[in-house]
Each structure stands twice: as structure tokens, then as C-alpha cells.
Short mmCIF file of C-alpha atoms (C1' of nucleotides) in Angstrom, two decimals:
data_model
loop_
_atom_site.label_atom_id
_atom_site.label_comp_id
_atom_site.label_asym_id
_atom_site.label_seq_id
_atom_site.Cartn_x
_atom_site.Cartn_y
_atom_site.Cartn_z
CA MET A 1 -32.02 2.90 -18.63
CA ASN A 2 -33.37 -0.45 -17.56
CA THR A 3 -31.21 -3.38 -16.58
CA ALA A 4 -31.67 -5.29 -19.82
CA GLU A 5 -30.46 -2.33 -21.88
CA THR A 6 -27.50 -1.87 -19.56
CA ASP A 7 -26.52 -5.51 -19.88
CA ASN A 8 -26.66 -5.36 -23.69
CA LYS A 9 -24.55 -2.23 -23.75
CA TYR A 10 -21.80 -3.93 -21.81
CA GLU A 11 -22.02 -7.17 -23.72
CA LYS A 12 -20.73 -5.37 -26.79
CA LEU A 13 -17.71 -4.17 -24.85
CA LEU A 14 -16.72 -7.56 -23.49
CA ASN A 15 -13.13 -8.42 -24.23
CA PRO A 16 -13.44 -11.88 -25.71
CA ASP A 17 -9.82 -12.81 -25.27
CA GLU A 18 -9.04 -12.61 -21.61
CA LEU A 19 -9.91 -13.93 -18.21
CA TRP A 20 -8.29 -13.03 -14.91
CA ALA A 21 -7.44 -15.45 -12.15
CA LEU A 22 -6.80 -14.00 -8.71
CA VAL A 23 -4.70 -16.24 -6.49
CA ASP A 24 -4.92 -15.18 -2.84
CA CYS A 25 -3.16 -16.90 0.06
CA ASN A 26 -5.43 -17.63 3.01
CA ASN A 27 -4.62 -15.88 6.32
CA PHE A 28 -1.14 -15.32 4.90
CA TYR A 29 0.95 -13.99 7.82
CA ALA A 30 -0.67 -16.35 10.30
CA SER A 31 -0.15 -19.28 7.89
CA CYS A 32 3.54 -18.35 7.51
CA GLU A 33 4.02 -18.44 11.29
CA GLU A 34 2.22 -21.77 11.45
CA LEU A 35 4.68 -23.32 8.95
CA PHE A 36 7.41 -23.15 11.60
CA ARG A 37 5.09 -24.03 14.48
CA PRO A 38 3.15 -27.12 13.41
CA ASP A 39 2.03 -27.42 17.04
CA LEU A 40 -0.19 -24.38 16.37
CA LYS A 41 -2.12 -26.05 13.54
CA ASP A 42 -5.86 -25.41 13.97
CA LYS A 43 -5.14 -23.09 16.91
CA PRO A 44 -5.94 -19.40 17.08
CA ILE A 45 -2.99 -17.25 15.90
CA VAL A 46 -2.78 -13.47 15.45
CA VAL A 47 0.00 -11.36 13.96
CA LEU A 48 0.54 -7.77 15.13
CA SER A 49 1.45 -4.66 13.14
CA ASN A 50 4.77 -2.91 13.64
CA ASN A 51 5.32 -1.71 17.17
CA ASP A 52 2.99 -4.52 18.27
CA GLY A 53 0.07 -2.13 17.79
CA CYS A 54 -2.89 -3.74 16.01
CA ILE A 55 -4.04 -7.15 14.81
CA VAL A 56 -3.16 -7.40 11.10
CA ALA A 57 -3.65 -11.12 10.47
CA ARG A 58 -5.67 -13.92 12.03
CA SER A 59 -5.79 -17.67 11.56
CA GLN A 60 -9.17 -19.28 10.85
CA LYS A 61 -9.60 -20.22 14.50
CA ALA A 62 -8.80 -16.64 15.58
CA LYS A 63 -11.46 -15.37 13.16
CA GLU A 64 -13.94 -17.82 14.63
CA LEU A 65 -13.25 -16.38 18.09
CA GLY A 66 -14.52 -13.07 16.68
CA ILE A 67 -11.22 -11.19 16.88
CA PRO A 68 -11.63 -8.22 14.53
CA MET A 69 -9.05 -7.11 11.97
CA GLY A 70 -7.26 -3.92 12.97
CA GLU A 71 -8.14 -4.19 16.66
CA PRO A 72 -5.51 -2.63 18.98
CA GLU A 73 -3.77 -5.43 20.85
CA PHE A 74 -3.89 -3.75 24.26
CA LYS A 75 -7.70 -3.67 24.15
CA ILE A 76 -8.04 -7.44 23.83
CA ARG A 77 -4.89 -8.58 25.65
CA SER A 78 -6.76 -10.43 28.37
CA PHE A 79 -9.13 -12.00 25.83
CA LEU A 80 -6.14 -13.30 23.84
CA LYS A 81 -4.65 -14.78 26.97
CA LEU A 82 -7.93 -16.33 28.10
CA HIS A 83 -8.34 -18.16 24.77
CA ASN A 84 -4.69 -19.19 24.47
CA VAL A 85 -4.22 -17.23 21.26
CA ALA A 86 -0.65 -17.39 19.91
CA VAL A 87 0.54 -13.81 19.37
CA PHE A 88 3.33 -12.89 16.93
CA SER A 89 5.03 -9.60 16.09
CA SER A 90 5.28 -9.19 12.31
CA ASN A 91 8.29 -10.86 10.68
CA TYR A 92 8.38 -9.38 7.17
CA ALA A 93 11.61 -11.13 6.21
CA LEU A 94 9.80 -14.44 6.66
CA TYR A 95 6.58 -13.39 4.87
CA GLY A 96 8.55 -11.83 2.00
CA ASP A 97 10.51 -15.02 1.49
CA ILE A 98 7.45 -17.29 1.45
CA SER A 99 5.73 -14.82 -0.88
CA THR A 100 8.60 -15.01 -3.39
CA ARG A 101 8.31 -18.80 -3.41
CA VAL A 102 4.54 -18.68 -3.97
CA MET A 103 4.91 -16.17 -6.83
CA HIS A 104 7.51 -18.37 -8.56
CA ILE A 105 5.17 -21.35 -8.42
CA ILE A 106 2.28 -19.35 -9.88
CA ASP A 107 4.48 -17.86 -12.59
CA GLU A 108 5.60 -21.31 -13.73
CA ILE A 109 1.98 -22.30 -14.32
CA CYS A 110 0.75 -19.06 -15.92
CA PRO A 111 2.20 -15.54 -16.31
CA CYS A 112 1.61 -13.79 -13.01
CA GLU A 113 1.45 -10.17 -11.94
CA PRO A 114 2.03 -9.98 -8.16
CA TYR A 115 -0.45 -7.50 -6.70
CA SER A 116 0.46 -7.64 -3.01
CA ILE A 117 2.55 -9.82 -0.73
CA ASP A 118 -0.12 -12.55 -0.74
CA GLU A 119 -2.00 -12.04 -4.03
CA ALA A 120 -1.32 -12.28 -7.73
CA PHE A 121 -3.38 -11.75 -10.88
CA CYS A 122 -2.88 -14.21 -13.71
CA ARG A 123 -3.91 -13.50 -17.27
CA LEU A 124 -5.65 -16.46 -18.90
CA LYS A 125 -6.51 -16.66 -22.56
CA LYS A 126 -10.22 -17.21 -22.93
CA SER A 127 -9.43 -20.12 -25.20
CA LEU A 128 -8.22 -21.79 -22.02
CA ALA A 129 -11.64 -21.29 -20.44
CA PRO A 130 -12.58 -24.99 -20.60
CA ASN A 131 -9.39 -25.74 -18.66
CA CYS A 132 -9.77 -22.95 -16.11
CA LEU A 133 -10.88 -25.27 -13.40
CA GLU A 134 -7.91 -27.57 -14.01
CA ILE A 135 -5.46 -24.63 -13.91
CA ALA A 136 -6.99 -23.37 -10.67
CA LYS A 137 -6.73 -26.84 -9.11
CA LEU A 138 -3.09 -27.15 -10.17
CA LEU A 139 -2.25 -23.73 -8.70
CA ARG A 140 -3.84 -24.61 -5.38
CA GLU A 141 -2.36 -28.06 -5.11
CA ARG A 142 1.17 -27.09 -6.05
CA ILE A 143 1.31 -24.06 -3.74
CA GLN A 144 -0.01 -26.19 -0.91
CA LYS A 145 2.43 -29.02 -1.57
CA TRP A 146 5.54 -26.94 -2.20
CA THR A 147 5.11 -24.23 0.45
CA GLY A 148 2.45 -25.47 2.86
CA ILE A 149 0.33 -22.35 2.20
CA THR A 150 -3.35 -22.74 1.30
CA CYS A 151 -4.73 -20.33 -1.30
CA SER A 152 -8.01 -19.54 -3.03
CA VAL A 153 -8.50 -18.91 -6.74
CA GLY A 154 -11.20 -16.70 -8.29
CA ILE A 155 -11.63 -16.48 -12.06
CA ALA A 156 -13.63 -13.89 -14.03
CA PRO A 157 -13.41 -11.58 -17.08
CA SER A 158 -12.37 -8.51 -15.01
CA LYS A 159 -10.15 -8.02 -11.99
CA THR A 160 -13.00 -6.67 -9.85
CA LEU A 161 -15.10 -9.76 -10.63
CA ALA A 162 -12.07 -12.02 -10.05
CA LYS A 163 -11.79 -10.45 -6.59
CA LEU A 164 -15.48 -11.21 -5.94
CA ALA A 165 -14.99 -14.73 -7.30
CA ASN A 166 -12.17 -15.15 -4.81
CA HIS A 167 -14.42 -13.86 -2.04
CA ILE A 168 -16.91 -16.61 -2.91
CA ALA A 169 -14.11 -19.20 -3.32
CA LYS A 170 -12.99 -18.62 0.26
CA LYS A 171 -16.45 -19.69 1.44
CA GLU A 172 -16.70 -22.62 -0.96
CA ASN A 173 -13.98 -25.13 -1.73
CA GLY A 174 -11.24 -22.67 -2.65
CA ILE A 175 -12.05 -22.21 -6.35
CA PHE A 176 -14.82 -20.19 -8.00
CA ILE A 177 -15.46 -19.07 -11.57
CA LEU A 178 -17.70 -16.02 -11.94
CA ASP A 179 -19.13 -15.56 -15.42
CA PRO A 180 -21.58 -12.72 -16.24
CA ALA A 181 -23.17 -15.04 -18.78
CA GLN A 182 -24.07 -17.66 -16.21
CA GLU A 183 -27.70 -17.89 -15.23
CA ASN A 184 -27.34 -17.16 -11.53
CA PHE A 185 -24.80 -14.33 -11.94
CA ASN A 186 -27.15 -11.62 -10.65
CA GLU A 187 -28.32 -13.84 -7.82
CA LEU A 188 -24.70 -14.32 -6.70
CA LEU A 189 -24.05 -10.56 -6.76
CA LYS A 190 -27.19 -9.94 -4.70
CA LYS A 191 -25.61 -11.90 -1.84
CA ILE A 192 -22.44 -9.82 -1.75
CA PRO A 193 -22.48 -6.62 0.36
CA VAL A 194 -21.24 -3.54 -1.48
CA ARG A 195 -18.36 -3.19 1.01
CA GLU A 196 -16.82 -6.40 -0.34
CA ILE A 197 -16.29 -4.85 -3.79
CA TRP A 198 -12.66 -4.04 -4.54
CA GLY A 199 -12.30 -0.25 -4.32
CA VAL A 200 -15.35 0.38 -2.14
CA GLY A 201 -14.18 1.37 1.32
CA LYS A 202 -15.90 2.43 4.52
CA LYS A 203 -16.84 5.96 3.43
CA GLN A 204 -18.11 5.00 0.02
CA SER A 205 -20.11 2.05 1.25
CA GLU A 206 -21.87 4.36 3.72
CA LYS A 207 -22.65 6.80 0.94
CA LEU A 208 -23.93 3.97 -1.26
CA ARG A 209 -26.08 2.60 1.55
CA THR A 210 -27.80 5.93 2.11
CA ASN A 211 -28.71 5.78 -1.57
CA SER A 212 -30.13 2.26 -1.25
CA ILE A 213 -27.18 0.63 -3.00
CA ARG A 214 -26.46 -2.27 -0.67
CA THR A 215 -25.21 -5.19 -2.75
CA ALA A 216 -22.82 -5.77 -5.62
CA TYR A 217 -25.92 -6.25 -7.79
CA ASP A 218 -27.31 -2.84 -6.74
CA TYR A 219 -23.97 -1.25 -7.65
CA LYS A 220 -23.93 -3.01 -11.02
CA SER A 221 -27.47 -1.76 -11.71
CA ALA A 222 -26.73 1.89 -10.81
CA SER A 223 -26.47 4.53 -13.54
CA GLU A 224 -23.06 5.53 -14.84
CA GLU A 225 -23.88 9.21 -14.38
CA TRP A 226 -24.76 8.83 -10.73
CA ILE A 227 -21.71 6.69 -9.99
CA GLN A 228 -19.30 9.03 -11.74
CA LYS A 229 -20.78 12.08 -10.04
CA ASN A 230 -20.64 10.56 -6.58
CA LEU A 231 -17.71 8.15 -6.73
CA THR A 232 -15.51 9.73 -9.43
CA VAL A 233 -14.01 7.97 -12.42
CA THR A 234 -12.59 5.28 -10.15
CA GLY A 235 -16.14 4.29 -9.17
CA LEU A 236 -17.15 4.30 -12.82
CA LYS A 237 -14.37 1.86 -13.68
CA THR A 238 -15.59 -0.41 -10.88
CA LEU A 239 -19.12 -0.28 -12.31
CA ARG A 240 -17.92 -1.34 -15.75
CA GLU A 241 -15.74 -4.06 -14.26
CA LEU A 242 -18.81 -5.46 -12.48
CA HIS A 243 -20.33 -5.90 -15.94
CA GLY A 244 -17.28 -7.91 -16.93
CA VAL A 245 -15.58 -5.11 -18.90
CA PRO A 246 -11.89 -4.93 -17.91
CA CYS A 247 -10.87 -1.31 -17.25
CA ILE A 248 -8.58 -1.40 -14.24
CA GLU A 249 -4.91 -1.47 -15.09
CA THR A 250 -2.60 -2.43 -12.28
CA ASP A 251 0.87 -0.99 -12.31
CA PHE A 252 3.49 -3.72 -12.22
CA SER A 253 6.46 -1.56 -13.08
CA ASP A 254 9.65 -2.06 -11.12
CA THR A 255 9.91 1.70 -10.62
CA PRO A 256 7.56 2.88 -7.87
CA LYS A 257 6.40 6.49 -7.84
CA SER A 258 7.40 6.99 -4.23
CA LEU A 259 9.18 5.14 -1.47
CA VAL A 260 8.29 5.62 2.19
CA CYS A 261 10.13 4.74 5.37
CA SER A 262 8.32 5.67 8.57
CA ARG A 263 7.70 4.27 12.05
CA SER A 264 5.74 4.90 15.17
CA PHE A 265 8.02 5.20 18.16
CA GLY A 266 8.17 2.85 21.11
CA VAL A 267 7.84 5.95 23.36
CA ARG A 268 6.94 9.62 22.79
CA ILE A 269 9.77 11.92 21.84
CA GLN A 270 10.17 15.60 22.71
CA ASN A 271 13.89 15.94 22.27
CA PHE A 272 15.22 17.24 18.92
CA ALA A 273 18.37 15.11 19.00
CA GLU A 274 16.37 11.89 19.33
CA LEU A 275 13.91 12.91 16.63
CA LEU A 276 16.83 13.70 14.32
CA GLU A 277 18.31 10.27 15.03
CA ALA A 278 15.05 8.62 13.99
CA VAL A 279 14.69 10.73 10.81
CA SER A 280 18.35 10.10 9.90
CA SER A 281 17.86 6.39 10.41
CA PHE A 282 14.75 6.33 8.15
CA THR A 283 16.62 8.34 5.52
CA ALA A 284 19.49 5.84 5.59
CA GLN A 285 17.11 2.87 5.37
CA GLY A 286 15.20 4.46 2.48
CA ALA A 287 18.42 5.29 0.62
CA GLU A 288 19.60 1.72 1.05
CA ARG A 289 16.33 0.48 -0.48
CA LEU A 290 16.81 2.87 -3.42
CA ARG A 291 20.32 1.52 -4.03
CA ARG A 292 19.22 -2.09 -3.67
CA LYS A 293 16.59 -1.56 -6.36
CA ASN A 294 18.93 0.50 -8.50
CA LEU A 295 16.79 3.65 -8.23
CA LEU A 296 17.37 7.35 -7.72
CA ALA A 297 15.07 9.91 -6.05
CA SER A 298 14.52 13.47 -7.26
CA GLY A 299 13.46 14.79 -3.88
CA MET A 300 12.40 13.94 -0.36
CA CYS A 301 9.80 14.85 2.20
CA VAL A 302 10.14 14.55 5.99
CA HIS A 303 7.05 14.19 8.16
CA ILE A 304 6.54 14.21 11.92
CA ARG A 305 3.39 14.07 14.01
CA THR A 306 2.01 13.95 17.52
CA SER A 307 -0.67 11.45 18.53
CA SER A 308 -3.75 11.50 16.31
CA HIS A 309 -5.74 10.29 19.34
CA ALA A 310 -4.79 13.40 21.33
CA GLN A 311 -6.88 16.57 21.16
CA ASN A 312 -4.34 18.82 19.46
CA CYS A 313 -2.87 16.50 16.90
CA CYS A 314 -0.03 18.23 15.12
CA LYS A 315 1.24 17.06 11.73
CA ASN A 316 4.07 18.64 9.78
CA THR A 317 5.72 17.89 6.47
CA ALA A 318 8.56 19.58 4.62
CA ASN A 319 9.85 18.98 1.10
CA ALA A 320 13.13 19.46 -0.69
CA LEU A 321 14.17 18.78 -4.25
CA PHE A 322 17.66 17.31 -4.56
CA PRO A 323 20.16 19.15 -6.79
CA TYR A 324 20.03 16.10 -9.06
CA PRO A 325 18.51 12.58 -8.69
CA LEU A 326 20.52 10.65 -6.11
CA CYS A 327 20.61 7.69 -3.75
CA ASP A 328 23.55 8.38 -1.48
CA THR A 329 22.89 8.67 2.23
CA LYS A 330 25.75 11.10 2.77
CA THR A 331 24.17 13.85 0.66
CA MET A 332 20.66 13.20 1.96
CA LEU A 333 21.33 13.36 5.72
CA PRO A 334 22.07 17.11 5.91
CA ILE A 335 18.99 17.82 3.76
CA ALA A 336 16.78 15.74 6.06
CA LYS A 337 18.23 17.55 9.08
CA LYS A 338 17.48 20.97 7.59
CA LEU A 339 13.89 19.97 6.81
CA LEU A 340 13.39 18.69 10.36
CA GLU A 341 14.87 21.84 11.92
CA GLY A 342 12.30 23.93 10.05
CA MET A 343 9.34 21.97 11.50
CA TYR A 344 10.37 20.87 14.97
CA ARG A 345 8.59 22.56 17.90
CA LYS A 346 9.70 22.28 21.51
CA ASN A 347 7.42 20.57 24.03
CA HIS A 348 5.52 18.55 21.43
CA ALA A 349 5.26 14.81 22.14
CA TYR A 350 6.03 13.25 18.77
CA VAL A 351 4.81 9.69 18.22
CA LYS A 352 5.77 9.08 14.61
CA ALA A 353 8.18 10.30 11.95
CA GLY A 354 9.09 9.28 8.45
CA ILE A 355 10.58 10.19 5.14
CA MET A 356 9.29 9.82 1.59
CA PHE A 357 11.34 9.84 -1.59
CA TYR A 358 9.54 10.94 -4.74
CA GLY A 359 10.30 11.48 -8.40
CA ILE A 360 11.87 8.04 -8.54
CA LEU A 361 13.83 7.01 -11.62
CA PRO A 362 15.78 3.94 -12.65
CA ALA A 363 19.48 4.70 -12.05
CA ARG A 364 20.45 3.57 -15.54
CA SER A 365 18.15 6.14 -17.16
CA ILE A 366 20.16 9.06 -15.78
CA GLN A 367 23.14 10.40 -17.62
CA LYS A 368 25.90 12.16 -15.76
CA ASN A 369 24.75 15.72 -15.53
CA VAL A 370 26.44 19.08 -15.21
CA PHE A 371 26.31 19.05 -11.41
CA SER A 372 27.89 15.66 -10.99
CA LEU A 373 30.54 16.28 -13.65
CA LEU A 374 31.78 19.22 -11.63
CA ASN A 375 32.59 16.87 -8.78
CA GLU A 376 33.27 13.67 -10.59
CA GLN A 377 35.99 12.50 -8.24
CA GLU A 378 33.86 13.19 -5.18
CA GLU A 379 30.91 11.46 -6.75
CA GLN A 380 32.95 8.35 -7.46
CA ASN A 381 34.20 8.31 -3.88
CA THR A 382 30.65 8.56 -2.53
CA GLU A 383 29.51 5.75 -4.80
CA LYS A 384 32.38 3.55 -3.58
CA LEU A 385 31.58 4.42 0.02
CA MET A 386 27.88 3.50 -0.38
CA HIS A 387 28.81 0.31 -2.17
CA ALA A 388 31.19 -0.68 0.64
CA LEU A 389 28.58 0.20 3.28
CA ASP A 390 25.90 -1.94 1.61
CA ALA A 391 28.34 -4.82 1.09
CA ILE A 392 29.37 -4.85 4.76
CA ASN A 393 25.77 -4.73 5.95
CA LYS A 394 24.79 -7.49 3.56
CA ARG A 395 27.57 -9.71 4.84
CA HIS A 396 27.46 -8.92 8.56
CA GLY A 397 23.80 -8.11 9.05
CA LYS A 398 21.63 -4.98 8.99
CA HIS A 399 23.10 -2.00 10.88
CA ALA A 400 26.55 -3.66 11.16
CA ILE A 401 27.87 -0.30 9.99
CA LYS A 402 26.01 2.99 9.75
CA PHE A 403 26.21 6.77 9.94
CA GLY A 404 26.72 8.39 13.35
CA ALA A 405 23.57 10.47 12.82
CA GLU A 406 21.45 7.30 13.03
CA GLY A 407 22.21 6.82 16.73
CA LEU A 408 22.68 3.71 18.79
CA GLU A 409 20.79 0.45 18.48
CA ASN A 410 18.99 0.58 21.84
CA THR A 411 17.51 4.07 21.77
CA ALA A 412 14.01 4.44 23.13
CA TRP A 413 12.32 5.39 19.85
CA ARG A 414 12.95 2.04 18.19
CA MET A 415 9.80 -0.02 17.84
CA LYS A 416 8.50 -2.68 20.14
CA GLN A 417 8.57 -6.25 18.85
CA GLU A 418 8.03 -8.42 21.87
CA HIS A 419 6.55 -11.46 20.14
CA LYS A 420 8.73 -11.82 17.07
CA SER A 421 9.25 -15.34 15.78
CA PRO A 422 12.95 -16.16 15.36
CA TYR A 423 12.50 -17.88 12.00
CA ASN A 424 14.55 -16.85 9.03
CA PRO A 425 13.89 -19.23 6.14
CA ARG A 426 17.33 -18.51 4.70
CA ASP A 427 19.04 -19.90 7.78
CA ILE A 428 19.30 -23.68 7.70
CA ARG A 429 19.20 -23.83 11.50
CA ASN A 430 15.59 -22.63 11.37
CA LEU A 431 14.30 -25.49 9.25
CA PRO A 432 11.81 -27.73 11.03
CA ILE A 433 13.17 -31.20 11.75
CA ALA A 434 11.20 -34.18 10.45
CA LYS A 435 11.56 -37.26 12.59
CA LEU A 436 10.91 -40.66 11.08
CA SER A 437 9.84 -43.35 13.47
"C1'" DT B 1 -0.76 4.08 29.17
"C1'" DC B 2 -0.77 1.40 24.87
"C1'" DT B 3 -4.11 2.30 18.00
"C1'" DG B 4 1.01 -0.08 11.52
"C1'" DG B 5 3.42 0.77 7.21
"C1'" DG B 6 3.84 1.30 2.31
"C1'" DG B 7 1.70 2.28 -1.68
"C1'" DT B 8 -1.74 4.44 -5.56
"C1'" DC B 9 -5.07 7.51 -7.50
"C1'" DC B 10 -8.19 11.42 -7.52
"C1'" DT B 11 -9.85 16.06 -6.46
"C1'" DA B 12 -10.11 20.71 -4.78
"C1'" DG B 13 -8.04 24.82 -4.39
"C1'" DG B 14 -4.33 28.17 -4.77
"C1'" DA B 15 -0.84 30.46 -7.57
"C1'" DC B 16 0.38 31.96 -11.72
"C1'" DC B 17 0.12 33.26 -16.59
"C1'" DC B 18 -1.82 35.57 -20.53
"C1'" DT C 1 -13.21 55.02 -11.88
"C1'" DC C 2 -14.37 50.75 -13.85
"C1'" DT C 3 -10.59 45.21 -12.76
"C1'" DG C 4 -12.23 38.71 -16.45
"C1'" DG C 5 -11.79 34.28 -17.40
"C1'" DG C 6 -9.63 30.27 -18.87
"C1'" DG C 7 -5.73 27.26 -18.75
"C1'" DT C 8 -1.96 24.90 -16.35
"C1'" DC C 9 0.71 23.38 -12.70
"C1'" DC C 10 1.49 22.15 -8.01
"C1'" DT C 11 0.27 20.55 -3.46
"C1'" DA C 12 -2.33 18.81 0.37
"C1'" DG C 13 -5.49 15.79 1.76
"C1'" DG C 14 -8.79 12.10 1.35
"C1'" DA C 15 -10.01 7.48 0.12
"C1'" DC C 16 -8.72 3.21 -0.95
"C1'" DC C 17 -5.78 -1.10 -1.20
"C1'" DC C 18 -3.11 -4.99 1.32
#
DNA sequence: TCTGGGGTCCTAGGACCC
DNA sequence: TCTGGGGTCCTAGGACCC
């Protein structure tokens, strides 16, 4: 099939009613830190992953220094020092709060579907197309003015193209509209490496390259059969989206399919008691998140592993279905312990552990079942206990009260956070002070 | 010496059934 | 003695996203 035929085929499928705008905050974590440290404006800033492991965000100046995303901090420590780079441990309470504010602003202008902490898709009626540019300008200006965060806006008929439009916007003046009908559409796609396409990762881009598919235009021109055979149905959806045909649904439901709580340790652990403390603590944190979101889990999985950089990396997981969907820590802790006992091996240096809840359901969808009716009084007591526990922790701070199995605050396995900014936007004492002269 | 965490989706392969 | 094949369900693992 030649390109002209392909284009015609997709033209028929075009959804005439909708456009997508992708709003993406620039250098989000680094920009959040900068809000509270105006002295760092236009300076290189990096934010580290949990445990102060890798670089997960960089300010524009840090990017210009050539600091790569995902680089382990210890490898470039002296470089960071030499160039006076401001280093922060991640402060998710801060980023989450700023994110909520940004999402509210977007939602007031047009209905928004948050996609990640720093991105949201907005559905625009195509009848608004003549005003797209105005809407994009308003989004950018208001977010900048009300939060201090700079964002980019990409607009196109499919989410994949909106992502590419955003990619171009970041290099232009912050706004770009990508329309398959525009004359230079193919020329624009020819400039974008295949790796920049949403859904094409490292492995797939290598595979594509060995088959001479190097740019977004090459991908768009490939045959459906070849793409589906080599990149599965997900790749096929991407192909159609590149032609402007929306086929990727994003799941915005409030009920996730799974919920994970896991951490790398500050030090290696061999001792069962310490490992159990960590797993119990993750179970308690996960259960608290379930209760906060009014969810129940049908089962859980515990995983532990030794270093993946060592020669004999050892990974273990163990699953258990709960007797009925639940969210109370008290019932979960003995289950987690039993799962861990079945996997733990002496003399292994464990570096990471975690738990995952699956089969998640909204609490209101569950009727009292046979099991819980048998112990109604006990169940009510547990519910009261969990409610009291959450209330105390909400009022007096995280970990104000907890289960003995979770261990003490200062145990060695807790993660390193040596560069954490002290800012909590909900605490008035943290607000920057403006001085008028 | 030191390399994140929380998600989703898809596929292959094994177990099981008839 | 000779011992099939197709469907379904589950799970582990890979790839991808931010």
C-alpha cells in the first residue's frame, strides 16, 4: 500500500468532533523546588529518586550541563559539586500539592483528565478549533501566574499526536498545534526520532531502527501488518494515532487495579526480623492508602529481592487471597508475615522489599458477606480501631501511632533522604516572604 | 560502596477441562 | 498397543509510561 492510499484510508476514520490538548509542566519537580528557593532561578537544580539514588528531574540549566535523566547520583557527585548544582531529595508531598493546584486551574478552563503528576489531557470540541490557540495561551498564562509553574501545550486530533505536539512546543514558544491536514505535517514528523513517540521505548526503538524505521514519519508509513506482528496491538494503536485516529483510551477511574508500596533499603538486610519490620511497615502504609481512598483489596503479594547489580540476583514473590476484600492492617499483617516466612532465605543480602494489593474494589460496592457476618462485632471493632488510628495519624503526623510489627523510626532499612527540602505548602510558616521596599 | 517507585497492558506458557 | 486438540484461565515476566 502506498502512502497516499494509507492517508486516504485513515482520513475516513477521522473523528471530526474532538481534539486533544496535552498540558505538561516543564521540569516539574525541579520547578516546584525553585518556587520556594527563588535564589535558584536560572541555576542548575536536580531532584533525586527515593533513597537519593538517581536523577529524576533536572532544571533547564541542569539539562544544559548535560546531566542525563536516570543517572545514579554517586557517579556524578563530584561533577554536581563542581558546577554548583542544587541537589534535592524528592518531596512528593510538595509536588502532589502543586499538582493538585495546576489540575484545578486546567479543569476550570476545560474538562481535564490528569494523566500523571505533571500532565493532563483536555478534550476540546473541534468546533473550538479556531479558538485553540487562545485556550492554550490562557492555560499557560493562568498556570504560570497562579502557581509559578511554566507548562507547554500540544494540541492534535489524537493523544499520541498531542504528545508529539507538546514535544515540539517545548522547543518552540510553549504552544504547538499538530494537524495531519497541514501541509508540512509529514515534514514535521520526519524530524522526530521514533524514540520520542509515546509508547515506543528503548527496546522497540532499537527493533524499529534495525528495520529502517527511524522517525515518526517512518513509523506512520509502516504497514499495519508489520507493526502488529512486531509491536503487538499496542503498536498498531500507536500507528493509527499517528494518522490522527484516536484509539488510545486512558483509564481515569478512581479505582486502580493494583496498589504498590515498596522501597529500596538504606542498607542491605540479612536479618529476618528487620525484613519483617519493613514488609509490615509497607503493608500498613498500603492499607492506610486503601482506607484513605475508600478501597478494599482482594489479595496481596509480597516481594523481596537482592541486588540486581550483583551476579546472583535473587527475586521472590508470594501471593495470598484474603478471605474477603478488606483494608484493615490488623488482618493483613499476619498474612504478610506468613508469605515472607515462606520466601526468606538466610545469608541473602536483601536490598528491596514491597507489597502489592490487587483485586481492588470500591468499599461501597461490597455488601457484608457471610464471613464478616459471622464476626460482626469483631469487624466493627476493627473498623473503629482503624478509623481511630488514621484519625490520630492525620492529626499528629504520619507514624504518630502504629503497629509494633512496623518497628522503630530509626531502623537502618529506612531510606536515605539527605537533601530533602523542608517545604510543606500546607504549613503557613513555609510560605516565602515578599518584602516591599 | 552507592543505581526509584507506582502504575498499566500484553503475551507466552502451563494447567486444566472436555 | 495405539494416547488429540481446542478452549479457558491464571501467572510471570517484559515493555512501557511518568
